Amino acid sequence: EDISSQEKIIYYLARLKSKEILRDSGSGLALSRDWAKKICLALGQKNSFSRGFDKILSLLLASLRENSPVIRAKALRAVSSIVEADPEVLGDKRVQSAVEGRFCDSAISVREAALELVGRHIASHPDVGLKYIEKVAERIKDTGVSVRKRAIKIIRDLCASNPNADTSHAFVEIISRVNDEESSVQDLVCKTFYELWFDEPSGSHKHLVADGSSVPMEIATKTEQIVDMLRKMPNHQPLITIIKRSLTLEFLPQSSKAAGINSSMMTSLRKRCELICRRLLERILQVEEGADNETKIHTLPYVLVLQAFCIVDPTLCTPVTDPSQFVVTLQPYLKNKVDSKSTAQLLESIIFVIDAVIPLIRKPPQTVVEELEQDLKQMIVRHSFLTVVHACIKCLSALSNAAGRGPRLLEYLVNLFYKHLSGPNSDGQVLGRSLFCLGLLLRYGYKLLAASENQLDFPKILELLKRRYLRRDDFSLKVRAMQALGYILIAKPDFMLQKDILNLIEASLSSDVDYRLKV
């Protein structure tokens, strides 16, 4: 009598059993196909075949451990048929354990079949896929090329069907294969990241980020993805390779390249990269404004990603509307006085960006140039990390050249360090630093210094190195002097043809000499 009871299978079962229906079958049980299927399933659950499902599944899972790889592969196909009918079976702990066990099978065909089984249902059941992602990611380093490629495709499909899932660990594994020995794997890795970060999504919304940014929300999200991934990477070299190959669309098949690459596609790609760089600059400002000295490390990943883009193409950091924007924004960070490894890395990366961008700016603001000169000079003389000092000298040379400042400051520093080296100073640390800086100043500033009216006396400097430092007993100073000589020879290779320099190099490479001097 109850109308709501008609929603329950038991109602139909009760009517089927009643004598009234049997007596008068013409009057009435009009079942839809859907309900007929439900009733059949409900009745079928009681028959012996259905009750044996667990037993059959257990036998199939046990067959996955057979000695013959042919039987293991067939058992996987049988399990695959069950999963085809009900993908939720993949979530069963027994099934997951058995299938993941086959990811490490001795036969490539079985490993690939196991990944195929999971990969086929990733898009429709991403929640199930997430349970397998860690083990799938391990297969990215598999010895079988087909297995590596299948693992990469599974993670790519999972990310596409579930964009909010945390797949950064798996993507770190993928990017580690960017220099895979197999070129087809390299191309697949680049294609995966191109689609993830650089491809314009269809019907992408142009909603801007709410923090006053001029960058669309979709680009801001991609930027955070890149930075999150970099945090988990040992260095940014693989990222540089991805950006480089994406900007040239190098990974595309030959047929696509032969047909010609659409110019609007290249313009869109470039525009996206410029927006990512702009967002990185915004985030550097936001993170710094809300941080004290202890948390300045958080800025580093954003600066490292910006540096990666700048290494590939510095023009991405010279917007047409304001070419000096990046230099003006980053310059104040050079005043950071915290003496730590992470701060040194931060300074080094910022100096690299400024160094790459400065020559591209036609008229850099004079006040910024003057401040930059002072900041770089201070760090060259005082900073305790020599990697930072190296970056500063290279940047100062580029700045003196590009901003039309001439060699004045370079000459001042060359004379300063020469004075330390030729005087009575016996402090090993000061002398070592002076040798290092003098060599680099002559390497990067040679053209400017050579063209100056105050002609630089190169032979006098070489003579000082040979006479006073390359013959010393203090081994660390001897190494620094050889390094300084090397920097000078890079700037002026014809000095290498001088007989005494040739003899010096030959003696330093003889078998009994310490490897540090040889290097």
PDB file of N, CA, C and O in Angstrom, residues 433-498:
ATOM      1  N   ARG A 433      91.549  35.163  -1.527  1.00  0.00           N
ATOM      2  CA  ARG A 433      90.397  35.890  -2.085  1.00  0.00           C
ATOM      3  C   ARG A 433      90.860  36.866  -3.170  1.00  0.00           C
ATOM      4  O   ARG A 433      90.224  37.015  -4.213  1.00  0.00           O
ATOM      5  N   SER A 434      91.998  37.563  -2.923  1.00  0.00           N
ATOM      6  CA  SER A 434      92.521  38.544  -3.882  1.00  0.00           C
ATOM      7  C   SER A 434      92.909  37.867  -5.202  1.00  0.00           C
ATOM      8  O   SER A 434      92.644  38.389  -6.284  1.00  0.00           O
ATOM      9  N   LEU A 435      93.521  36.669  -5.110  1.00  0.00           N
ATOM     10  CA  LEU A 435      93.890  35.922  -6.322  1.00  0.00           C
ATOM     11  C   LEU A 435      92.636  35.532  -7.114  1.00  0.00           C
ATOM     12  O   LEU A 435      92.573  35.689  -8.333  1.00  0.00           O
ATOM     13  N   PHE A 436      91.647  35.029  -6.391  1.00  0.00           N
ATOM     14  CA  PHE A 436      90.378  34.590  -7.002  1.00  0.00           C
ATOM     15  C   PHE A 436      89.703  35.761  -7.723  1.00  0.00           C
ATOM     16  O   PHE A 436      89.312  35.664  -8.888  1.00  0.00           O
ATOM     17  N   CYS A 437      89.587  36.895  -7.028  1.00  0.00           N
ATOM     18  CA  CYS A 437      88.887  38.069  -7.581  1.00  0.00           C
ATOM     19  C   CYS A 437      89.658  38.702  -8.738  1.00  0.00           C
ATOM     20  O   CYS A 437      89.069  39.085  -9.757  1.00  0.00           O
ATOM     21  N   LEU A 438      90.977  38.783  -8.591  1.00  0.00           N
ATOM     22  CA  LEU A 438      91.796  39.394  -9.650  1.00  0.00           C
ATOM     23  C   LEU A 438      91.650  38.599 -10.952  1.00  0.00           C
ATOM     24  O   LEU A 438      91.443  39.175 -12.029  1.00  0.00           O
ATOM     25  N   GLY A 439      91.735  37.273 -10.831  1.00  0.00           N
ATOM     26  CA  GLY A 439      91.594  36.412 -12.015  1.00  0.00           C
ATOM     27  C   GLY A 439      90.251  36.619 -12.708  1.00  0.00           C
ATOM     28  O   GLY A 439      90.171  36.769 -13.934  1.00  0.00           O
ATOM     29  N   LEU A 440      89.165  36.655 -11.928  1.00  0.00           N
ATOM     30  CA  LEU A 440      87.814  36.810 -12.495  1.00  0.00           C
ATOM     31  C   LEU A 440      87.598  38.203 -13.093  1.00  0.00           C
ATOM     32  O   LEU A 440      86.943  38.347 -14.135  1.00  0.00           O
ATOM     33  N   LEU A 441      88.131  39.236 -12.438  1.00  0.00           N
ATOM     34  CA  LEU A 441      87.991  40.610 -12.961  1.00  0.00           C
ATOM     35  C   LEU A 441      88.653  40.723 -14.336  1.00  0.00           C
ATOM     36  O   LEU A 441      88.131  41.368 -15.245  1.00  0.00           O
ATOM     37  N   LEU A 442      89.810  40.055 -14.481  1.00  0.00           N
ATOM     38  CA  LEU A 442      90.514  40.099 -15.764  1.00  0.00           C
ATOM     39  C   LEU A 442      89.807  39.218 -16.802  1.00  0.00           C
ATOM     40  O   LEU A 442      89.795  39.529 -17.985  1.00  0.00           O
ATOM     41  N   ARG A 443      89.185  38.134 -16.338  1.00  0.00           N
ATOM     42  CA  ARG A 443      88.463  37.249 -17.277  1.00  0.00           C
ATOM     43  C   ARG A 443      87.250  37.957 -17.877  1.00  0.00           C
ATOM     44  O   ARG A 443      87.064  37.986 -19.089  1.00  0.00           O
ATOM     45  N   TYR A 444      86.392  38.503 -17.006  1.00  0.00           N
ATOM     46  CA  TYR A 444      85.123  39.082 -17.492  1.00  0.00           C
ATOM     47  C   TYR A 444      85.250  40.538 -17.947  1.00  0.00           C
ATOM     48  O   TYR A 444      84.477  40.995 -18.780  1.00  0.00           O
ATOM     49  N   GLY A 445      86.243  41.255 -17.385  1.00  0.00           N
ATOM     50  CA  GLY A 445      86.349  42.679 -17.717  1.00  0.00           C
ATOM     51  C   GLY A 445      87.445  42.998 -18.712  1.00  0.00           C
ATOM     52  O   GLY A 445      87.744  44.169 -18.963  1.00  0.00           O
ATOM     53  N   TYR A 446      88.044  41.933 -19.296  1.00  0.00           N
ATOM     54  CA  TYR A 446      89.227  42.140 -20.148  1.00  0.00           C
ATOM     55  C   TYR A 446      89.005  43.163 -21.270  1.00  0.00           C
ATOM     56  O   TYR A 446      89.807  44.075 -21.461  1.00  0.00           O
ATOM     57  N   LYS A 447      87.899  43.024 -22.029  1.00  0.00           N
ATOM     58  CA  LYS A 447      87.686  43.913 -23.192  1.00  0.00           C
ATOM     59  C   LYS A 447      87.603  45.375 -22.766  1.00  0.00           C
ATOM     60  O   LYS A 447      88.190  46.251 -23.398  1.00  0.00           O
ATOM     61  N   LEU A 448      86.872  45.622 -21.682  1.00  0.00           N
ATOM     62  CA  LEU A 448      86.732  46.998 -21.178  1.00  0.00           C
ATOM     63  C   LEU A 448      88.075  47.528 -20.674  1.00  0.00           C
ATOM     64  O   LEU A 448      88.449  48.665 -20.954  1.00  0.00           O
ATOM     65  N   LEU A 449      88.779  46.687 -19.923  1.00  0.00           N
ATOM     66  CA  LEU A 449      90.054  47.111 -19.339  1.00  0.00           C
ATOM     67  C   LEU A 449      91.112  47.344 -20.423  1.00  0.00           C
ATOM     68  O   LEU A 449      91.910  48.272 -20.339  1.00  0.00           O
ATOM     69  N   ALA A 450      91.107  46.496 -21.458  1.00  0.00           N
ATOM     70  CA  ALA A 450      92.104  46.615 -22.524  1.00  0.00           C
ATOM     71  C   ALA A 450      91.876  47.882 -23.363  1.00  0.00           C
ATOM     72  O   ALA A 450      92.830  48.458 -23.899  1.00  0.00           O
ATOM     73  N   ALA A 451      90.590  48.295 -23.442  1.00  0.00           N
ATOM     74  CA  ALA A 451      90.270  49.479 -24.256  1.00  0.00           C
ATOM     75  C   ALA A 451      90.436  50.777 -23.467  1.00  0.00           C
ATOM     76  O   ALA A 451      90.324  51.874 -24.018  1.00  0.00           O
ATOM     77  N   SER A 452      90.710  50.654 -22.170  1.00  0.00           N
ATOM     78  CA  SER A 452      90.807  51.846 -21.317  1.00  0.00           C
ATOM     79  C   SER A 452      92.085  52.625 -21.592  1.00  0.00           C
ATOM     80  O   SER A 452      93.111  52.061 -22.007  1.00  0.00           O
ATOM     81  N   GLU A 453      92.025  53.943 -21.330  1.00  0.00           N
ATOM     82  CA  GLU A 453      93.230  54.769 -21.521  1.00  0.00           C
ATOM     83  C   GLU A 453      94.293  54.436 -20.481  1.00  0.00           C
ATOM     84  O   GLU A 453      95.489  54.583 -20.707  1.00  0.00           O
ATOM     85  N   ASN A 454      93.821  53.965 -19.283  1.00  0.00           N
ATOM     86  CA  ASN A 454      94.802  53.527 -18.268  1.00  0.00           C
ATOM     87  C   ASN A 454      95.202  52.084 -18.606  1.00  0.00           C
ATOM     88  O   ASN A 454      94.659  51.140 -18.032  1.00  0.00           O
ATOM     89  N   GLN A 455      96.070  51.929 -19.558  1.00  0.00           N
ATOM     90  CA  GLN A 455      96.426  50.589 -20.049  1.00  0.00           C
ATOM     91  C   GLN A 455      96.830  49.653 -18.910  1.00  0.00           C
ATOM     92  O   GLN A 455      97.691  49.983 -18.098  1.00  0.00           O
ATOM     93  N   LEU A 456      96.157  48.493 -18.881  1.00  0.00           N
ATOM     94  CA  LEU A 456      96.420  47.515 -17.819  1.00  0.00           C
ATOM     95  C   LEU A 456      97.718  46.762 -18.130  1.00  0.00           C
ATOM     96  O   LEU A 456      97.929  46.317 -19.262  1.00  0.00           O
ATOM     97  N   ASP A 457      98.569  46.635 -17.140  1.00  0.00           N
ATOM     98  CA  ASP A 457      99.857  45.965 -17.349  1.00  0.00           C
ATOM     99  C   ASP A 457      99.714  44.458 -17.083  1.00  0.00           C
ATOM    100  O   ASP A 457     100.000  43.958 -15.992  1.00  0.00           O
ATOM    101  N   PHE A 458      99.259  43.718 -18.113  1.00  0.00           N
ATOM    102  CA  PHE A 458      99.050  42.275 -17.970  1.00  0.00           C
ATOM    103  C   PHE A 458     100.346  41.532 -17.639  1.00  0.00           C
ATOM    104  O   PHE A 458     100.365  40.692 -16.734  1.00  0.00           O
ATOM    105  N   PRO A 459     101.454  41.806 -18.384  1.00  0.00           N
ATOM    106  CA  PRO A 459     102.709  41.084 -18.081  1.00  0.00           C
ATOM    107  C   PRO A 459     103.134  41.231 -16.616  1.00  0.00           C
ATOM    108  O   PRO A 459     103.628  40.279 -15.997  1.00  0.00           O
ATOM    109  N   LYS A 460     102.892  42.419 -16.033  1.00  0.00           N
ATOM    110  CA  LYS A 460     103.282  42.657 -14.631  1.00  0.00           C
ATOM    111  C   LYS A 460     102.476  41.742 -13.691  1.00  0.00           C
ATOM    112  O   LYS A 460     103.013  41.167 -12.737  1.00  0.00           O
ATOM    113  N   ILE A 461     101.162  41.598 -14.002  1.00  0.00           N
ATOM    114  CA  ILE A 461     100.291  40.747 -13.171  1.00  0.00           C
ATOM    115  C   ILE A 461     100.713  39.284 -13.311  1.00  0.00           C
ATOM    116  O   ILE A 461     100.813  38.545 -12.319  1.00  0.00           O
ATOM    117  N   LEU A 462     100.983  38.854 -14.562  1.00  0.00           N
ATOM    118  CA  LEU A 462     101.417  37.463 -14.796  1.00  0.00           C
ATOM    119  C   LEU A 462     102.725  37.175 -14.072  1.00  0.00           C
ATOM    120  O   LEU A 462     102.905  36.110 -13.478  1.00  0.00           O
ATOM    121  N   GLU A 463     103.629  38.125 -14.131  1.00  0.00           N
ATOM    122  CA  GLU A 463     104.940  37.968 -13.492  1.00  0.00           C
ATOM    123  C   GLU A 463     104.774  37.795 -11.975  1.00  0.00           C
ATOM    124  O   GLU A 463     105.430  36.945 -11.349  1.00  0.00           O
ATOM    125  N   LEU A 464     103.843  38.584 -11.396  1.00  0.00           N
ATOM    126  CA  LEU A 464     103.572  38.497  -9.947  1.00  0.00           C
ATOM    127  C   LEU A 464     103.065  37.093  -9.588  1.00  0.00           C
ATOM    128  O   LEU A 464     103.506  36.494  -8.602  1.00  0.00           O
ATOM    129  N   LEU A 465     102.125  36.586 -10.395  1.00  0.00           N
ATOM    130  CA  LEU A 465     101.571  35.245 -10.137  1.00  0.00           C
ATOM    131  C   LEU A 465     102.679  34.194 -10.209  1.00  0.00           C
ATOM    132  O   LEU A 465     102.779  33.331  -9.333  1.00  0.00           O
ATOM    133  N   LYS A 466     103.484  34.260 -11.266  1.00  0.00           N
ATOM    134  CA  LYS A 466     104.526  33.236 -11.473  1.00  0.00           C
ATOM    135  C   LYS A 466     105.603  33.316 -10.392  1.00  0.00           C
ATOM    136  O   LYS A 466     105.987  32.309  -9.800  1.00  0.00           O
ATOM    137  N   ARG A 467     106.081  34.522 -10.157  1.00  0.00           N
ATOM    138  CA  ARG A 467     107.220  34.702  -9.254  1.00  0.00           C
ATOM    139  C   ARG A 467     106.847  34.479  -7.790  1.00  0.00           C
ATOM    140  O   ARG A 467     107.575  33.832  -7.047  1.00  0.00           O
ATOM    141  N   ARG A 468     105.688  34.998  -7.414  1.00  0.00           N
ATOM    142  CA  ARG A 468     105.391  35.054  -5.977  1.00  0.00           C
ATOM    143  C   ARG A 468     104.429  33.969  -5.481  1.00  0.00           C
ATOM    144  O   ARG A 468     104.503  33.574  -4.315  1.00  0.00           O
ATOM    145  N   TYR A 469     103.525  33.496  -6.352  1.00  0.00           N
ATOM    146  CA  TYR A 469     102.487  32.590  -5.836  1.00  0.00           C
ATOM    147  C   TYR A 469     102.536  31.174  -6.411  1.00  0.00           C
ATOM    148  O   TYR A 469     102.188  30.221  -5.719  1.00  0.00           O
ATOM    149  N   LEU A 470     102.942  31.020  -7.674  1.00  0.00           N
ATOM    150  CA  LEU A 470     102.961  29.678  -8.252  1.00  0.00           C
ATOM    151  C   LEU A 470     104.168  28.867  -7.788  1.00  0.00           C
ATOM    152  O   LEU A 470     104.261  27.670  -8.044  1.00  0.00           O
ATOM    153  N   ARG A 471     105.097  29.518  -7.097  1.00  0.00           N
ATOM    154  CA  ARG A 471     106.274  28.800  -6.589  1.00  0.00           C
ATOM    155  C   ARG A 471     106.235  28.699  -5.064  1.00  0.00           C
ATOM    156  O   ARG A 471     107.222  28.359  -4.428  1.00  0.00           O
ATOM    157  N   ARG A 472     105.101  29.039  -4.479  1.00  0.00           N
ATOM    158  CA  ARG A 472     105.000  29.037  -2.996  1.00  0.00           C
ATOM    159  C   ARG A 472     104.878  27.633  -2.434  1.00  0.00           C
ATOM    160  O   ARG A 472     104.426  26.711  -3.121  1.00  0.00           O
ATOM    161  N   ASP A 473     105.200  27.517  -1.157  1.00  0.00           N
ATOM    162  CA  ASP A 473     105.003  26.236  -0.464  1.00  0.00           C
ATOM    163  C   ASP A 473     103.547  26.085  -0.014  1.00  0.00           C
ATOM    164  O   ASP A 473     103.051  24.968   0.133  1.00  0.00           O
ATOM    165  N   ASP A 474     102.859  27.226   0.221  1.00  0.00           N
ATOM    166  CA  ASP A 474     101.452  27.196   0.667  1.00  0.00           C
ATOM    167  C   ASP A 474     100.597  26.652  -0.484  1.00  0.00           C
ATOM    168  O   ASP A 474     100.367  27.325  -1.482  1.00  0.00           O
ATOM    169  N   PHE A 475     100.150  25.401  -0.310  1.00  0.00           N
ATOM    170  CA  PHE A 475      99.479  24.717  -1.423  1.00  0.00           C
ATOM    171  C   PHE A 475      98.162  25.394  -1.834  1.00  0.00           C
ATOM    172  O   PHE A 475      97.868  25.533  -3.026  1.00  0.00           O
ATOM    173  N   SER A 476      97.344  25.828  -0.847  1.00  0.00           N
ATOM    174  CA  SER A 476      96.041  26.432  -1.183  1.00  0.00           C
ATOM    175  C   SER A 476      96.236  27.713  -2.006  1.00  0.00           C
ATOM    176  O   SER A 476      95.474  27.998  -2.929  1.00  0.00           O
ATOM    177  N   LEU A 477      97.256  28.490  -1.685  1.00  0.00           N
ATOM    178  CA  LEU A 477      97.523  29.715  -2.456  1.00  0.00           C
ATOM    179  C   LEU A 477      98.056  29.384  -3.853  1.00  0.00           C
ATOM    180  O   LEU A 477      97.758  30.072  -4.823  1.00  0.00           O
ATOM    181  N   LYS A 478      98.800  28.303  -3.935  1.00  0.00           N
ATOM    182  CA  LYS A 478      99.323  27.854  -5.223  1.00  0.00           C
ATOM    183  C   LYS A 478      98.154  27.483  -6.158  1.00  0.00           C
ATOM    184  O   LYS A 478      98.143  27.832  -7.341  1.00  0.00           O
ATOM    185  N   VAL A 479      97.152  26.774  -5.595  1.00  0.00           N
ATOM    186  CA  VAL A 479      95.954  26.380  -6.365  1.00  0.00           C
ATOM    187  C   VAL A 479      95.190  27.628  -6.810  1.00  0.00           C
ATOM    188  O   VAL A 479      94.772  27.741  -7.965  1.00  0.00           O
ATOM    189  N   ARG A 480      95.009  28.574  -5.893  1.00  0.00           N
ATOM    190  CA  ARG A 480      94.291  29.827  -6.220  1.00  0.00           C
ATOM    191  C   ARG A 480      95.034  30.613  -7.316  1.00  0.00           C
ATOM    192  O   ARG A 480      94.413  31.190  -8.195  1.00  0.00           O
ATOM    193  N   ALA A 481      96.371  30.613  -7.264  1.00  0.00           N
ATOM    194  CA  ALA A 481      97.166  31.327  -8.271  1.00  0.00           C
ATOM    195  C   ALA A 481      97.020  30.664  -9.635  1.00  0.00           C
ATOM    196  O   ALA A 481      96.895  31.339 -10.665  1.00  0.00           O
ATOM    197  N   MET A 482      96.998  29.303  -9.641  1.00  0.00           N
ATOM    198  CA  MET A 482      96.814  28.579 -10.904  1.00  0.00           C
ATOM    199  C   MET A 482      95.418  28.853 -11.479  1.00  0.00           C
ATOM    200  O   MET A 482      95.248  29.017 -12.685  1.00  0.00           O
ATOM    201  N   GLN A 483      94.439  28.934 -10.585  1.00  0.00           N
ATOM    202  CA  GLN A 483      93.054  29.239 -11.001  1.00  0.00           C
ATOM    203  C   GLN A 483      92.989  30.652 -11.604  1.00  0.00           C
ATOM    204  O   GLN A 483      92.387  30.865 -12.655  1.00  0.00           O
ATOM    205  N   ALA A 484      93.658  31.618 -10.956  1.00  0.00           N
ATOM    206  CA  ALA A 484      93.681  33.002 -11.449  1.00  0.00           C
ATOM    207  C   ALA A 484      94.349  33.060 -12.824  1.00  0.00           C
ATOM    208  O   ALA A 484      93.868  33.734 -13.744  1.00  0.00           O
ATOM    209  N   LEU A 485      95.449  32.296 -12.965  1.00  0.00           N
ATOM    210  CA  LEU A 485      96.145  32.241 -14.260  1.00  0.00           C
ATOM    211  C   LEU A 485      95.195  31.684 -15.335  1.00  0.00           C
ATOM    212  O   LEU A 485      95.136  32.193 -16.454  1.00  0.00           O
ATOM    213  N   GLY A 486      94.456  30.642 -14.957  1.00  0.00           N
ATOM    214  CA  GLY A 486      93.479  30.041 -15.886  1.00  0.00           C
ATOM    215  C   GLY A 486      92.451  31.054 -16.359  1.00  0.00           C
ATOM    216  O   GLY A 486      92.146  31.144 -17.556  1.00  0.00           O
ATOM    217  N   TYR A 487      91.931  31.855 -15.428  1.00  0.00           N
ATOM    218  CA  TYR A 487      90.933  32.886 -15.790  1.00  0.00           C
ATOM    219  C   TYR A 487      91.540  33.909 -16.759  1.00  0.00           C
ATOM    220  O   TYR A 487      90.893  34.340 -17.710  1.00  0.00           O
ATOM    221  N   ILE A 488      92.800  34.295 -16.515  1.00  0.00           N
ATOM    222  CA  ILE A 488      93.467  35.287 -17.382  1.00  0.00           C
ATOM    223  C   ILE A 488      93.661  34.704 -18.791  1.00  0.00           C
ATOM    224  O   ILE A 488      93.441  35.369 -19.795  1.00  0.00           O
ATOM    225  N   LEU A 489      94.026  33.408 -18.848  1.00  0.00           N
ATOM    226  CA  LEU A 489      94.257  32.762 -20.145  1.00  0.00           C
ATOM    227  C   LEU A 489      92.963  32.596 -20.946  1.00  0.00           C
ATOM    228  O   LEU A 489      92.996  32.578 -22.171  1.00  0.00           O
ATOM    229  N   ILE A 490      91.826  32.470 -20.241  1.00  0.00           N
ATOM    230  CA  ILE A 490      90.531  32.419 -20.947  1.00  0.00           C
ATOM    231  C   ILE A 490      90.308  33.753 -21.665  1.00  0.00           C
ATOM    232  O   ILE A 490      89.861  33.799 -22.811  1.00  0.00           O
ATOM    233  N   ALA A 491      90.648  34.858 -20.976  1.00  0.00           N
ATOM    234  CA  ALA A 491      90.459  36.197 -21.554  1.00  0.00           C
ATOM    235  C   ALA A 491      91.471  36.471 -22.663  1.00  0.00           C
ATOM    236  O   ALA A 491      91.146  37.111 -23.666  1.00  0.00           O
ATOM    237  N   LYS A 492      92.694  35.968 -22.485  1.00  0.00           N
ATOM    238  CA  LYS A 492      93.765  36.274 -23.464  1.00  0.00           C
ATOM    239  C   LYS A 492      94.549  34.994 -23.754  1.00  0.00           C
ATOM    240  O   LYS A 492      95.642  34.762 -23.230  1.00  0.00           O
ATOM    241  N   PRO A 493      93.997  34.132 -24.638  1.00  0.00           N
ATOM    242  CA  PRO A 493      94.596  32.806 -24.873  1.00  0.00           C
ATOM    243  C   PRO A 493      96.005  32.849 -25.453  1.00  0.00           C
ATOM    244  O   PRO A 493      96.765  31.905 -25.240  1.00  0.00           O
ATOM    245  N   ASP A 494      96.382  33.925 -26.171  1.00  0.00           N
ATOM    246  CA  ASP A 494      97.715  33.928 -26.787  1.00  0.00           C
ATOM    247  C   ASP A 494      98.846  33.930 -25.749  1.00  0.00           C
ATOM    248  O   ASP A 494      99.988  33.599 -26.067  1.00  0.00           O
ATOM    249  N   PHE A 495      98.527  34.275 -24.485  1.00  0.00           N
ATOM    250  CA  PHE A 495      99.545  34.177 -23.423  1.00  0.00           C
ATOM    251  C   PHE A 495     100.002  32.720 -23.233  1.00  0.00           C
ATOM    252  O   PHE A 495     101.080  32.461 -22.730  1.00  0.00           O
ATOM    253  N   MET A 496      99.131  31.779 -23.618  1.00  0.00           N
ATOM    254  CA  MET A 496      99.460  30.364 -23.422  1.00  0.00           C
ATOM    255  C   MET A 496     100.648  29.943 -24.280  1.00  0.00           C
ATOM    256  O   MET A 496     101.274  28.912 -24.033  1.00  0.00           O
ATOM    257  N   LEU A 497     100.932  30.717 -25.342  1.00  0.00           N
ATOM    258  CA  LEU A 497     102.023  30.357 -26.248  1.00  0.00           C
ATOM    259  C   LEU A 497     103.393  30.798 -25.715  1.00  0.00           C
ATOM    260  O   LEU A 497     104.412  30.438 -26.284  1.00  0.00           O
ATOM    261  N   GLN A 498     103.382  31.577 -24.641  1.00  0.00           N
ATOM    262  CA  GLN A 498     104.668  31.983 -24.045  1.00  0.00           C
ATOM    263  C   GLN A 498     105.350  30.760 -23.434  1.00  0.00           C
ATOM    264  O   GLN A 498     104.700  29.956 -22.766  1.00  0.00           O
TER     265      GLN A 498
END
